[in-house]
PDB file of C-alpha atoms in Angstrom:
ATOM      1  CA  ALA A   1     100.761 115.803 101.725  1.00  0.00           C
ATOM      2  CA  GLN A   2     100.985 115.368  98.151  1.00  0.00           C
ATOM      3  CA  SER A   3      98.571 113.499  95.363  1.00  0.00           C
ATOM      4  CA  VAL A   4      98.808 113.070  91.819  1.00  0.00           C
ATOM      5  CA  THR A   5      95.753 112.650  89.323  1.00  0.00           C
ATOM      6  CA  GLN A   6      95.854 111.347  85.973  1.00  0.00           C
ATOM      7  CA  LEU A   7      92.434 111.550  84.667  1.00  0.00           C
ATOM      8  CA  ASP A   8      93.198 109.383  81.560  1.00  0.00           C
ATOM      9  CA  SER A   9      93.837 105.658  82.034  1.00  0.00           C
ATOM     10  CA  GLN A  10      94.245 104.815  78.259  1.00  0.00           C
ATOM     11  CA  VAL A  11      94.705 107.613  75.259  1.00  0.00           C
ATOM     12  CA  PRO A  12      94.345 105.650  71.936  1.00  0.00           C
ATOM     13  CA  VAL A  13      95.450 108.432  68.848  1.00  0.00           C
ATOM     14  CA  PHE A  14      96.485 107.832  65.464  1.00  0.00           C
ATOM     15  CA  GLU A  15     100.105 108.438  64.427  1.00  0.00           C
ATOM     16  CA  GLU A  16     100.985 112.178  63.345  1.00  0.00           C
ATOM     17  CA  ALA A  17      98.021 113.202  65.072  1.00  0.00           C
ATOM     18  CA  PRO A  18      98.894 115.606  68.533  1.00  0.00           C
ATOM     19  CA  VAL A  19      98.170 114.295  71.958  1.00  0.00           C
ATOM     20  CA  GLU A  20      97.549 115.779  75.286  1.00  0.00           C
ATOM     21  CA  LEU A  21      98.019 113.681  78.884  1.00  0.00           C
ATOM     22  CA  ARG A  22      96.239 115.224  81.746  1.00  0.00           C
ATOM     23  CA  CYS A  23      97.768 115.482  85.413  1.00  0.00           C
ATOM     24  CA  ASN A  24      96.525 117.501  88.190  1.00  0.00           C
ATOM     25  CA  TYR A  25      98.408 117.695  91.511  1.00  0.00           C
ATOM     26  CA  SER A  26      97.486 118.662  95.378  1.00  0.00           C
ATOM     27  CA  SER A  27      99.878 119.956  97.504  1.00  0.00           C
ATOM     28  CA  SER A  28     100.234 122.586 100.280  1.00  0.00           C
ATOM     29  CA  VAL A  29     103.584 123.276  99.663  1.00  0.00           C
ATOM     30  CA  SER A  30     105.671 124.076  96.484  1.00  0.00           C
ATOM     31  CA  VAL A  31     106.433 120.995  94.353  1.00  0.00           C
ATOM     32  CA  TYR A  32     108.780 120.036  91.599  1.00  0.00           C
ATOM     33  CA  LEU A  33     106.736 118.557  88.492  1.00  0.00           C
ATOM     34  CA  PHE A  34     108.114 115.586  86.502  1.00  0.00           C
ATOM     35  CA  TRP A  35     106.656 113.270  83.690  1.00  0.00           C
ATOM     36  CA  TYR A  36     108.241 109.821  83.219  1.00  0.00           C
ATOM     37  CA  VAL A  37     108.042 107.296  80.381  1.00  0.00           C
ATOM     38  CA  GLN A  38     107.945 103.403  80.608  1.00  0.00           C
ATOM     39  CA  TYR A  39     108.467 101.211  77.715  1.00  0.00           C
ATOM     40  CA  PRO A  40     107.083  97.595  78.185  1.00  0.00           C
ATOM     41  CA  ASN A  41     109.232  95.565  80.935  1.00  0.00           C
ATOM     42  CA  GLN A  42     111.493  98.674  81.449  1.00  0.00           C
ATOM     43  CA  GLY A  43     111.983 101.228  84.061  1.00  0.00           C
ATOM     44  CA  LEU A  44     111.234 104.951  84.239  1.00  0.00           C
ATOM     45  CA  GLN A  45     112.776 107.011  81.944  1.00  0.00           C
ATOM     46  CA  LEU A  46     112.609 111.087  82.772  1.00  0.00           C
ATOM     47  CA  LEU A  47     110.854 112.929  79.986  1.00  0.00           C
ATOM     48  CA  LEU A  48     111.006 116.316  81.333  1.00  0.00           C
ATOM     49  CA  LYS A  49     110.714 118.086  84.605  1.00  0.00           C
ATOM     50  CA  TYR A  50     109.467 121.604  86.047  1.00  0.00           C
ATOM     51  CA  LEU A  51     111.789 123.263  88.986  1.00  0.00           C
ATOM     52  CA  SER A  52     110.681 126.839  88.489  1.00  0.00           C
ATOM     53  CA  GLY A  53     111.231 129.720  86.027  1.00  0.00           C
ATOM     54  CA  SER A  54     109.230 129.372  82.487  1.00  0.00           C
ATOM     55  CA  THR A  55     106.084 127.346  82.792  1.00  0.00           C
ATOM     56  CA  LEU A  56     106.469 125.721  79.697  1.00  0.00           C
ATOM     57  CA  VAL A  57     109.308 123.285  79.720  1.00  0.00           C
ATOM     58  CA  LYS A  58     110.442 120.914  76.775  1.00  0.00           C
ATOM     59  CA  GLY A  59     111.572 117.362  77.280  1.00  0.00           C
ATOM     60  CA  ILE A  60     112.664 114.465  74.956  1.00  0.00           C
ATOM     61  CA  ASN A  61     111.511 113.120  72.204  1.00  0.00           C
ATOM     62  CA  GLY A  62     109.462 116.122  71.199  1.00  0.00           C
ATOM     63  CA  PHE A  63     107.503 116.429  74.391  1.00  0.00           C
ATOM     64  CA  GLU A  64     106.379 119.657  76.245  1.00  0.00           C
ATOM     65  CA  ALA A  65     104.787 120.393  79.326  1.00  0.00           C
ATOM     66  CA  GLU A  66     103.266 123.342  80.746  1.00  0.00           C
ATOM     67  CA  PHE A  67     103.127 124.272  84.677  1.00  0.00           C
ATOM     68  CA  ASN A  68      99.826 125.923  85.483  1.00  0.00           C
ATOM     69  CA  LYS A  69      99.790 126.895  89.561  1.00  0.00           C
ATOM     70  CA  SER A  70      96.139 128.180  89.461  1.00  0.00           C
ATOM     71  CA  GLN A  71      94.628 125.000  88.078  1.00  0.00           C
ATOM     72  CA  THR A  72      97.406 122.936  89.794  1.00  0.00           C
ATOM     73  CA  SER A  73      98.063 121.113  86.246  1.00  0.00           C
ATOM     74  CA  PHE A  74     101.017 119.742  84.446  1.00  0.00           C
ATOM     75  CA  HIS A  75      99.770 118.293  81.118  1.00  0.00           C
ATOM     76  CA  LEU A  76     101.955 116.664  79.123  1.00  0.00           C
ATOM     77  CA  ARG A  77     101.500 117.897  74.885  1.00  0.00           C
ATOM     78  CA  LYS A  78     103.132 116.341  71.786  1.00  0.00           C
ATOM     79  CA  PRO A  79     101.958 118.065  68.458  1.00  0.00           C
ATOM     80  CA  SER A  80     102.772 114.490  66.290  1.00  0.00           C
ATOM     81  CA  VAL A  81     103.086 111.311  67.632  1.00  0.00           C
ATOM     82  CA  HIS A  82     104.638 108.588  66.439  1.00  0.00           C
ATOM     83  CA  ILE A  83     104.170 104.651  66.770  1.00  0.00           C
ATOM     84  CA  SER A  84     107.513 104.467  69.043  1.00  0.00           C
ATOM     85  CA  ASP A  85     105.898 106.792  71.828  1.00  0.00           C
ATOM     86  CA  THR A  86     103.593 104.179  72.556  1.00  0.00           C
ATOM     87  CA  ALA A  87     104.224 103.387  76.371  1.00  0.00           C
ATOM     88  CA  GLU A  88     102.936 104.567  79.552  1.00  0.00           C
ATOM     89  CA  TYR A  89     103.287 107.919  80.873  1.00  0.00           C
ATOM     90  CA  PHE A  90     103.074 108.941  84.512  1.00  0.00           C
ATOM     91  CA  CYS A  91     102.990 112.134  86.386  1.00  0.00           C
ATOM     92  CA  ALA A  92     105.136 112.874  89.411  1.00  0.00           C
ATOM     93  CA  VAL A  93     105.737 115.412  92.160  1.00  0.00           C
ATOM     94  CA  SER A  94     108.212 115.866  94.686  1.00  0.00           C
ATOM     95  CA  ARG A  95     108.808 118.686  97.643  1.00  0.00           C
ATOM     96  CA  TYR A  96     111.879 120.835  97.298  1.00  0.00           C
ATOM     97  CA  ASN A  97     114.722 118.966  99.453  1.00  0.00           C
ATOM     98  CA  PHE A  98     112.733 115.920  99.533  1.00  0.00           C
ATOM     99  CA  ASN A  99     113.901 112.918  97.438  1.00  0.00           C
ATOM    100  CA  LYS A 100     111.057 111.160  97.533  1.00  0.00           C
ATOM    101  CA  PHE A 101     108.089 110.825  94.315  1.00  0.00           C
ATOM    102  CA  TYR A 102     104.595 110.856  94.605  1.00  0.00           C
ATOM    103  CA  PHE A 103     103.128 109.157  90.963  1.00  0.00           C
ATOM    104  CA  GLY A 104     100.133 108.764  89.273  1.00  0.00           C
ATOM    105  CA  SER A 105      98.241 106.007  88.218  1.00  0.00           C
ATOM    106  CA  GLY A 106      99.951 106.221  84.482  1.00  0.00           C
ATOM    107  CA  THR A 107      98.555 106.731  81.371  1.00  0.00           C
ATOM    108  CA  LYS A 108      98.814 104.410  78.779  1.00  0.00           C
ATOM    109  CA  LEU A 109      99.269 105.778  75.275  1.00  0.00           C
ATOM    110  CA  ASN A 110      98.345 104.134  72.215  1.00  0.00           C
ATOM    111  CA  VAL A 111      99.143 104.875  68.955  1.00  0.00           C
ATOM    112  CA  LYS A 112      97.827 103.484  66.173  1.00  0.00           C
ATOM    113  CA  PRO A 113      99.112 103.364  62.560  1.00  0.00           C
TER     114      PRO A 113
ATOM    115  CA  ASP D   1     128.948 105.079  83.486  1.00  0.00           C
ATOM    116  CA  ALA D   2     127.001 102.565  84.709  1.00  0.00           C
ATOM    117  CA  GLY D   3     123.482 103.779  85.433  1.00  0.00           C
ATOM    118  CA  VAL D   4     121.287 101.874  88.447  1.00  0.00           C
ATOM    119  CA  THR D   5     121.747  98.306  88.075  1.00  0.00           C
ATOM    120  CA  GLN D   6     119.012  95.789  89.865  1.00  0.00           C
ATOM    121  CA  SER D   7     119.190  92.174  90.131  1.00  0.00           C
ATOM    122  CA  PRO D   8     117.433  89.634  89.970  1.00  0.00           C
ATOM    123  CA  THR D   9     115.298  90.543  86.712  1.00  0.00           C
ATOM    124  CA  HIS D  10     112.732  88.284  87.444  1.00  0.00           C
ATOM    125  CA  LEU D  11     111.781  86.399  90.503  1.00  0.00           C
ATOM    126  CA  ILE D  12     109.269  83.976  91.771  1.00  0.00           C
ATOM    127  CA  LYS D  13     108.456  83.102  95.126  1.00  0.00           C
ATOM    128  CA  THR D  14     105.474  81.503  96.829  1.00  0.00           C
ATOM    129  CA  ARG D  15     103.427  82.887  99.992  1.00  0.00           C
ATOM    130  CA  GLY D  16     105.299  82.689 103.086  1.00  0.00           C
ATOM    131  CA  GLN D  17     108.571  82.908 101.549  1.00  0.00           C
ATOM    132  CA  GLN D  18     110.825  85.684 102.040  1.00  0.00           C
ATOM    133  CA  VAL D  19     112.767  87.325  98.716  1.00  0.00           C
ATOM    134  CA  THR D  20     115.897  89.920  99.273  1.00  0.00           C
ATOM    135  CA  LEU D  21     116.006  92.293  95.794  1.00  0.00           C
ATOM    136  CA  ARG D  22     119.436  94.002  95.086  1.00  0.00           C
ATOM    137  CA  CYS D  23     120.227  97.525  93.809  1.00  0.00           C
ATOM    138  CA  SER D  24     123.829  99.219  92.927  1.00  0.00           C
ATOM    139  CA  PRO D  25     123.100 103.089  92.626  1.00  0.00           C
ATOM    140  CA  LYS D  26     124.645 104.795  89.821  1.00  0.00           C
ATOM    141  CA  SER D  27     128.378 105.620  90.239  1.00  0.00           C
ATOM    142  CA  GLY D  28     128.712 108.874  92.684  1.00  0.00           C
ATOM    143  CA  HIS D  29     125.162 108.526  94.171  1.00  0.00           C
ATOM    144  CA  ASP D  30     124.848 107.750  97.823  1.00  0.00           C
ATOM    145  CA  THR D  31     121.296 107.790  98.498  1.00  0.00           C
ATOM    146  CA  VAL D  32     118.913 104.548  97.538  1.00  0.00           C
ATOM    147  CA  SER D  33     115.231 104.781  97.135  1.00  0.00           C
ATOM    148  CA  TRP D  34     112.828 101.897  96.812  1.00  0.00           C
ATOM    149  CA  TYR D  35     109.596 101.763  95.087  1.00  0.00           C
ATOM    150  CA  GLN D  36     107.093  99.090  94.544  1.00  0.00           C
ATOM    151  CA  GLN D  37     104.973  99.335  91.445  1.00  0.00           C
ATOM    152  CA  ALA D  38     101.753  97.107  91.188  1.00  0.00           C
ATOM    153  CA  LEU D  39     100.634  96.336  87.831  1.00  0.00           C
ATOM    154  CA  GLY D  40      98.378  99.027  86.280  1.00  0.00           C
ATOM    155  CA  GLN D  41      99.031 101.242  89.060  1.00  0.00           C
ATOM    156  CA  GLY D  42     102.015 104.036  89.515  1.00  0.00           C
ATOM    157  CA  PRO D  43     104.967 103.549  91.836  1.00  0.00           C
ATOM    158  CA  GLN D  44     104.465 104.070  95.269  1.00  0.00           C
ATOM    159  CA  PHE D  45     107.153 104.901  97.827  1.00  0.00           C
ATOM    160  CA  ILE D  46     108.676 102.239 100.615  1.00  0.00           C
ATOM    161  CA  PHE D  47     111.582 103.665 101.809  1.00  0.00           C
ATOM    162  CA  GLN D  48     114.751 105.531 101.197  1.00  0.00           C
ATOM    163  CA  TYR D  49     118.231 104.655 102.450  1.00  0.00           C
ATOM    164  CA  TYR D  50     121.140 107.376 103.463  1.00  0.00           C
ATOM    165  CA  GLU D  51     124.697 106.626 105.337  1.00  0.00           C
ATOM    166  CA  GLU D  52     123.032 103.295 106.151  1.00  0.00           C
ATOM    167  CA  GLU D  53     120.048 104.131 107.656  1.00  0.00           C
ATOM    168  CA  GLU D  54     116.623 104.483 106.765  1.00  0.00           C
ATOM    169  CA  ARG D  55     115.557 107.746 107.106  1.00  0.00           C
ATOM    170  CA  GLN D  56     112.092 107.873 105.210  1.00  0.00           C
ATOM    171  CA  ARG D  57     109.527 105.319 104.714  1.00  0.00           C
ATOM    172  CA  GLY D  58     106.238 104.850 102.994  1.00  0.00           C
ATOM    173  CA  ASN D  59     102.736 103.369 104.229  1.00  0.00           C
ATOM    174  CA  PHE D  60     104.531 100.030 103.833  1.00  0.00           C
ATOM    175  CA  PRO D  61     104.387  97.251 107.093  1.00  0.00           C
ATOM    176  CA  ASP D  62     107.377  96.015 108.666  1.00  0.00           C
ATOM    177  CA  ARG D  63     107.603  92.990 106.441  1.00  0.00           C
ATOM    178  CA  PHE D  64     109.338  95.215 104.162  1.00  0.00           C
ATOM    179  CA  SER D  65     112.879  96.094 105.162  1.00  0.00           C
ATOM    180  CA  GLY D  66     115.938  97.231 103.640  1.00  0.00           C
ATOM    181  CA  HIS D  67     119.722  97.668 104.082  1.00  0.00           C
ATOM    182  CA  GLN D  68     122.493  99.574 102.855  1.00  0.00           C
ATOM    183  CA  PHE D  69     126.205  99.069 102.339  1.00  0.00           C
ATOM    184  CA  PRO D  70     129.151 100.884 102.615  1.00  0.00           C
ATOM    185  CA  ASN D  71     129.607 100.884  98.982  1.00  0.00           C
ATOM    186  CA  TYR D  72     125.948 102.413  98.783  1.00  0.00           C
ATOM    187  CA  SER D  73     124.539  99.364  97.641  1.00  0.00           C
ATOM    188  CA  SER D  74     121.132  98.526  98.616  1.00  0.00           C
ATOM    189  CA  GLU D  75     118.811  95.703  99.867  1.00  0.00           C
ATOM    190  CA  LEU D  76     115.430  95.267  99.707  1.00  0.00           C
ATOM    191  CA  ASN D  77     113.839  92.662 102.030  1.00  0.00           C
ATOM    192  CA  VAL D  78     110.210  91.331 102.204  1.00  0.00           C
ATOM    193  CA  ASN D  79     109.260  88.496 104.730  1.00  0.00           C
ATOM    194  CA  ALA D  80     106.074  86.514 104.804  1.00  0.00           C
ATOM    195  CA  LEU D  81     105.171  86.961 101.177  1.00  0.00           C
ATOM    196  CA  LEU D  82     101.688  87.912 100.166  1.00  0.00           C
ATOM    197  CA  LEU D  83     100.254  87.242  96.746  1.00  0.00           C
ATOM    198  CA  GLY D  84      99.595  91.167  96.888  1.00  0.00           C
ATOM    199  CA  ASP D  85     103.427  91.688  96.788  1.00  0.00           C
ATOM    200  CA  SER D  86     103.180  90.709  93.195  1.00  0.00           C
ATOM    201  CA  ALA D  87     104.930  93.627  91.440  1.00  0.00           C
ATOM    202  CA  LEU D  88     108.020  95.659  89.713  1.00  0.00           C
ATOM    203  CA  TYR D  89     110.049  96.889  92.182  1.00  0.00           C
ATOM    204  CA  LEU D  90     112.297  99.857  91.596  1.00  0.00           C
ATOM    205  CA  CYS D  91     115.511 101.236  92.726  1.00  0.00           C
ATOM    206  CA  ALA D  92     116.537 104.947  92.403  1.00  0.00           C
ATOM    207  CA  SER D  93     119.524 106.765  93.469  1.00  0.00           C
ATOM    208  CA  SER D  94     120.365 110.282  93.860  1.00  0.00           C
ATOM    209  CA  LEU D  95     122.975 112.302  95.764  1.00  0.00           C
ATOM    210  CA  GLU D  96     122.480 113.653  99.095  1.00  0.00           C
ATOM    211  CA  ALA D  97     124.258 116.834  98.703  1.00  0.00           C
ATOM    212  CA  THR D  98     122.343 118.534  95.304  1.00  0.00           C
ATOM    213  CA  GLN D  99     118.635 117.320  97.764  1.00  0.00           C
ATOM    214  CA  ARG D 100     117.069 117.692  94.172  1.00  0.00           C
ATOM    215  CA  PRO D 101     114.730 115.183  92.980  1.00  0.00           C
ATOM    216  CA  ASP D 102     115.651 115.713  89.288  1.00  0.00           C
ATOM    217  CA  THR D 103     118.881 113.922  90.162  1.00  0.00           C
ATOM    218  CA  GLN D 104     117.259 110.341  90.897  1.00  0.00           C
ATOM    219  CA  TYR D 105     117.848 107.752  88.472  1.00  0.00           C
ATOM    220  CA  PHE D 106     115.690 104.676  88.313  1.00  0.00           C
ATOM    221  CA  GLY D 107     117.018 101.073  87.571  1.00  0.00           C
ATOM    222  CA  PRO D 108     114.782  98.554  85.267  1.00  0.00           C
ATOM    223  CA  GLY D 109     113.112  96.909  88.292  1.00  0.00           C
ATOM    224  CA  THR D 110     112.804  93.088  89.553  1.00  0.00           C
ATOM    225  CA  ARG D 111     109.451  91.764  88.619  1.00  0.00           C
ATOM    226  CA  LEU D 112     108.698  89.749  91.732  1.00  0.00           C
ATOM    227  CA  THR D 113     105.728  87.111  91.636  1.00  0.00           C
ATOM    228  CA  VAL D 114     104.347  85.778  94.280  1.00  0.00           C
ATOM    229  CA  LEU D 115     102.500  82.509  93.735  1.00  0.00           C
TER     230      LEU D 115
END
């Protein structure tokens, strides 16, 4: 079975500061890894994904994440956040050939002016 | 190209009632998955439909059932509603032939409130 742990339920940060949202997963098989963003009263939008290849993946809105197999982590980073990045971020895993996601409990990013 | 659409946007029901939520997949997609997102939690997989049959199911009771129509649209039915069924219900569509989860697209969700 797969599981996802997002260690921080809330992350407050000032505008233009860097941010890291942490995600750890457990799985006995190879997985695909994803970060989704959810703005208030909206559905999920894909930020970025790791399927294979380079462990550093870049996504939309200046976000990037690094896959670390030995630490089973997939932390999300942005060097300089904006007010508009205020949202909830979900880490998710899915097995290859298995169209089903396991989501973490989410991290609320609150960017302050 | 329309993405995944869901209806209604919001719904209020009372305990014991039954509810039906609807989802139209992205054009060209043939597989529909449903997720429940309770307040303060991540989405939880309910079930997935392909070729009008349920082929995967998460840890949800039989009160949760679904249907997929020949045009690939889908319904989620919940019977004997409980207060704990209050949540955002998300629909996601994908293309079976690709067998790649990164091709899934999520709809905006239906907010169900059970009083």
